[in-house]
Tab-separated table of C-alpha atoms in Angstrom:
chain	number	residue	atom	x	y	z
A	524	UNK	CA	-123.793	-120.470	-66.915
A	525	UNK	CA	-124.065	-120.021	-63.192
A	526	UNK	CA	-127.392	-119.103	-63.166
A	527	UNK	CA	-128.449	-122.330	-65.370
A	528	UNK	CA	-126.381	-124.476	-62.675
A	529	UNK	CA	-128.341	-122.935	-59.347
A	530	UNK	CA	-131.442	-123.037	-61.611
A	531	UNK	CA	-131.350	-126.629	-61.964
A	532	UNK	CA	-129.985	-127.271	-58.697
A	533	UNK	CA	-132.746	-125.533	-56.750
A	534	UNK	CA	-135.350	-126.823	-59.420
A	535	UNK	CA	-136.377	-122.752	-59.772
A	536	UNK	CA	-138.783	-122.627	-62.907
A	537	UNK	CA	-139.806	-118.408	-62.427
A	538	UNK	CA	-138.875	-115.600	-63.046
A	539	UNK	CA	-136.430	-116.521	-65.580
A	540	UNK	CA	-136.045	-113.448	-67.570
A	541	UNK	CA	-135.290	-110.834	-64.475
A	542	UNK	CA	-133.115	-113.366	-62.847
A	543	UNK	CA	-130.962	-113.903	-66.263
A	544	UNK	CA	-131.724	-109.909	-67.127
A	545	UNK	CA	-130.119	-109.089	-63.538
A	546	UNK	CA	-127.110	-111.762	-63.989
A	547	UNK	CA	-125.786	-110.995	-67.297
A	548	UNK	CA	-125.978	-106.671	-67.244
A	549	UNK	CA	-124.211	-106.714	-63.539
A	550	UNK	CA	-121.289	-108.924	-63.836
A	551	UNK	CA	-120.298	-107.150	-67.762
A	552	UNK	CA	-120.659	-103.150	-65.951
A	553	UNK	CA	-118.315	-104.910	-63.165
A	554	UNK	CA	-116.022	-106.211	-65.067
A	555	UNK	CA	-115.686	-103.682	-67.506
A	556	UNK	CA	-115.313	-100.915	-64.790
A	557	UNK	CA	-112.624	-102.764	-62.782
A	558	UNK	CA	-110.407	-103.836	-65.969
A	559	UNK	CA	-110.758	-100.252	-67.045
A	560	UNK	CA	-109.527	-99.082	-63.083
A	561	UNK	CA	-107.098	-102.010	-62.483
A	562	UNK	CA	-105.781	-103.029	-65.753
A	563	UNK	CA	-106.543	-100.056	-68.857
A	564	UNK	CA	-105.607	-96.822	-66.852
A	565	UNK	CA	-102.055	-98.480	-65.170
A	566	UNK	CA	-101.156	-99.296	-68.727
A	567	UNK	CA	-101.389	-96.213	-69.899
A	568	UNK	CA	-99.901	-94.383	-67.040
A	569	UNK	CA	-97.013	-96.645	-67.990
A	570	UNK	CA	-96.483	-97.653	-64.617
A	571	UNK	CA	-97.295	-101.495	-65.363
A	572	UNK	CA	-94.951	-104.976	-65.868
A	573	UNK	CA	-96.261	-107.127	-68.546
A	574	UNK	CA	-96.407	-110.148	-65.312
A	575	UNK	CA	-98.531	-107.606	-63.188
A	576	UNK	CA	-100.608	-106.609	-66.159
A	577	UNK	CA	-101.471	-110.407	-66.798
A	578	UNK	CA	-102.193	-111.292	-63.252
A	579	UNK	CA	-104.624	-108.245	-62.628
A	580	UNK	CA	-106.399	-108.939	-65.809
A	581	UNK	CA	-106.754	-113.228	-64.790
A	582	UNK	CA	-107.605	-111.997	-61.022
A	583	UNK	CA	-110.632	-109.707	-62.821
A	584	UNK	CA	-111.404	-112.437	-64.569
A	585	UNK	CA	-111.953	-115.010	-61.893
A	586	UNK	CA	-113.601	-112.564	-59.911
A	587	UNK	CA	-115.631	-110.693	-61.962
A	588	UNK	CA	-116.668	-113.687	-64.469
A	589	UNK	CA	-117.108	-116.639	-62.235
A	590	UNK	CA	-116.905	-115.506	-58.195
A	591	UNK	CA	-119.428	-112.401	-58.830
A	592	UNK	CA	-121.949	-114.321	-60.860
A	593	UNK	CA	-121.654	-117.540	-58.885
A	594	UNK	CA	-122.489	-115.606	-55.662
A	595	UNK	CA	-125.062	-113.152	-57.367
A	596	UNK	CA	-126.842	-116.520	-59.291
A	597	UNK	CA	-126.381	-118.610	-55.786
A	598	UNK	CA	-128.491	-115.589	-53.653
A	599	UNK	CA	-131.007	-114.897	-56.005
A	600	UNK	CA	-131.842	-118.323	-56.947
A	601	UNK	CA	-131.999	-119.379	-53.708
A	602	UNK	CA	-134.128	-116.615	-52.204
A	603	UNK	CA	-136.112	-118.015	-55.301
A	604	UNK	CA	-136.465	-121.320	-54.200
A	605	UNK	CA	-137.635	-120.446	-50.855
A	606	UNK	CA	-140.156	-118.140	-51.938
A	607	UNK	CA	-142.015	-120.781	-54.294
A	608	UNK	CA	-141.383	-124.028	-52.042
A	609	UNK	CA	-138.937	-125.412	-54.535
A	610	UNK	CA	-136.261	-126.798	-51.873
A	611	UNK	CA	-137.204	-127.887	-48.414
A	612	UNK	CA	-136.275	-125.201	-45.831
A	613	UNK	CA	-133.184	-125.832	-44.241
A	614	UNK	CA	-132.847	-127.120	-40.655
A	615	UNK	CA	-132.304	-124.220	-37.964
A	616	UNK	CA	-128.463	-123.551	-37.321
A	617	UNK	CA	-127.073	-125.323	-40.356
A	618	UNK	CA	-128.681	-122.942	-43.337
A	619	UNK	CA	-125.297	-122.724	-45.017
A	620	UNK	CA	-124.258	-126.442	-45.071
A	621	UNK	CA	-127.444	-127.103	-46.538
A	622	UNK	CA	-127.474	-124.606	-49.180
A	623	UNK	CA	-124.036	-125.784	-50.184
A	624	UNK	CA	-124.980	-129.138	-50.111
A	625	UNK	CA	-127.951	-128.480	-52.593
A	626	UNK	CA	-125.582	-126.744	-55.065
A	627	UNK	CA	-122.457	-128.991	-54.268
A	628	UNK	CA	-122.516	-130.255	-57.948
A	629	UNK	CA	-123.360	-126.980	-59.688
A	630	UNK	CA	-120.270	-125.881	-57.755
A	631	UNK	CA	-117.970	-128.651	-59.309
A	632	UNK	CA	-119.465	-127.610	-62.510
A	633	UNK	CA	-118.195	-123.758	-62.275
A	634	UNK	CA	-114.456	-125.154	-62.556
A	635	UNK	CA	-114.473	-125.187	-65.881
A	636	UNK	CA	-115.854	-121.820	-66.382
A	637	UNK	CA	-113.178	-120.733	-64.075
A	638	UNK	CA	-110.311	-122.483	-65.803
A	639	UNK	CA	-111.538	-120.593	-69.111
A	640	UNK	CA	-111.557	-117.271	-67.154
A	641	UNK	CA	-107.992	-117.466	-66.184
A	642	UNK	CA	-106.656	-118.728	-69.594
A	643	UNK	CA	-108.561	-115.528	-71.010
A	644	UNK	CA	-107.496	-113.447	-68.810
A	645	UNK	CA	-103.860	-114.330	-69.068
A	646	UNK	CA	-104.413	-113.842	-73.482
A	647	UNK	CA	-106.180	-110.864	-72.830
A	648	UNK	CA	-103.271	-109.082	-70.313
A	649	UNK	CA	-100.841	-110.535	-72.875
A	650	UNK	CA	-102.344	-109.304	-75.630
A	651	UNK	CA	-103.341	-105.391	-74.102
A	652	UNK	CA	-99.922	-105.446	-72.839
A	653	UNK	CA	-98.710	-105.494	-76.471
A	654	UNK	CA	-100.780	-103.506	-78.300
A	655	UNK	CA	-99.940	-100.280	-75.287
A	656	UNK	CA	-95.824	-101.585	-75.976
A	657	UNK	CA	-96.547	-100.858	-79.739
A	658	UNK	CA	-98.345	-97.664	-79.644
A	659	UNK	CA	-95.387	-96.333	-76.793
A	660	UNK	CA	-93.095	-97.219	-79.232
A	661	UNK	CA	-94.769	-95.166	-81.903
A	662	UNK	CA	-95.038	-92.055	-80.008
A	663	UNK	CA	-91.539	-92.189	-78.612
A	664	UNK	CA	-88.602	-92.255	-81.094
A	665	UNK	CA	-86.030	-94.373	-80.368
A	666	UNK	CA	-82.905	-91.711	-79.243
């Protein structure tokens, strides 16, 4: 979705497939890697609360599902719209301000996106935090 958003915002019309190739296979290998490091490996090394388990998994997901691919679909599309004239070039001394101005809205629109990521997040380190409860109870008899 962020890539769609800075699309239309910087009115980029090329190079569609590498940009969307690039900003769907990077932020899944991310996030997969760090929920495996941060969330998947402290569960099983039992060493986990179910509270810490949910906030790690909601902190992966609002930086690996919105922050990363906001920031990844903000750079390329904007080195994008320089390179085929889509924007006019920002004034000397001010580049940021105006490249946040252009996206302002596309911004707004990533809150929802974000809300979504946390509420997932939060079922997700719920529901992992379950399934590694049942399957320690399994291999441990109660004494």
């Amino acid at each position: 979705m962020a890539n769609l958003v800075f699309r239309y915002s910087f009115k980029v019309k090329y190079e569609a497939l590498r940009t969307y190739a690039s900003l769907t296979t990077l932020p899944f290998v991310a996030t997969a890697v760090t929920y495996k490091l941060f969330v998947t490996d402290a569960l099983q090394s039992g060493n986990i609360s179910q509270e810490s388990c949910v906030l790690r998994s909601s902190l992966i997901g609002v930086a690996c599902g919105v922050s990363y691919p906001s920031a990844l679909a903000f750079y390329k599309n904007g080195r994008l719209a320089v390179k085929y004239h889509t924007v006019p070039v920002p004034p000397k001394g001010r580049v940021m301000l105006h490249w946040l101005l252009l996206c302002q809205t596309g911004m707004k629109a990533m809150a929802v996106p974000l809300l979504f990521q946390i509420i997932f997040g939060v079922f997700n380190g719920l529901y992992h935090y379950a399934v590694c409860e049942k399957a320690y109870a399994r291999i441990v008899p109660d004494d």
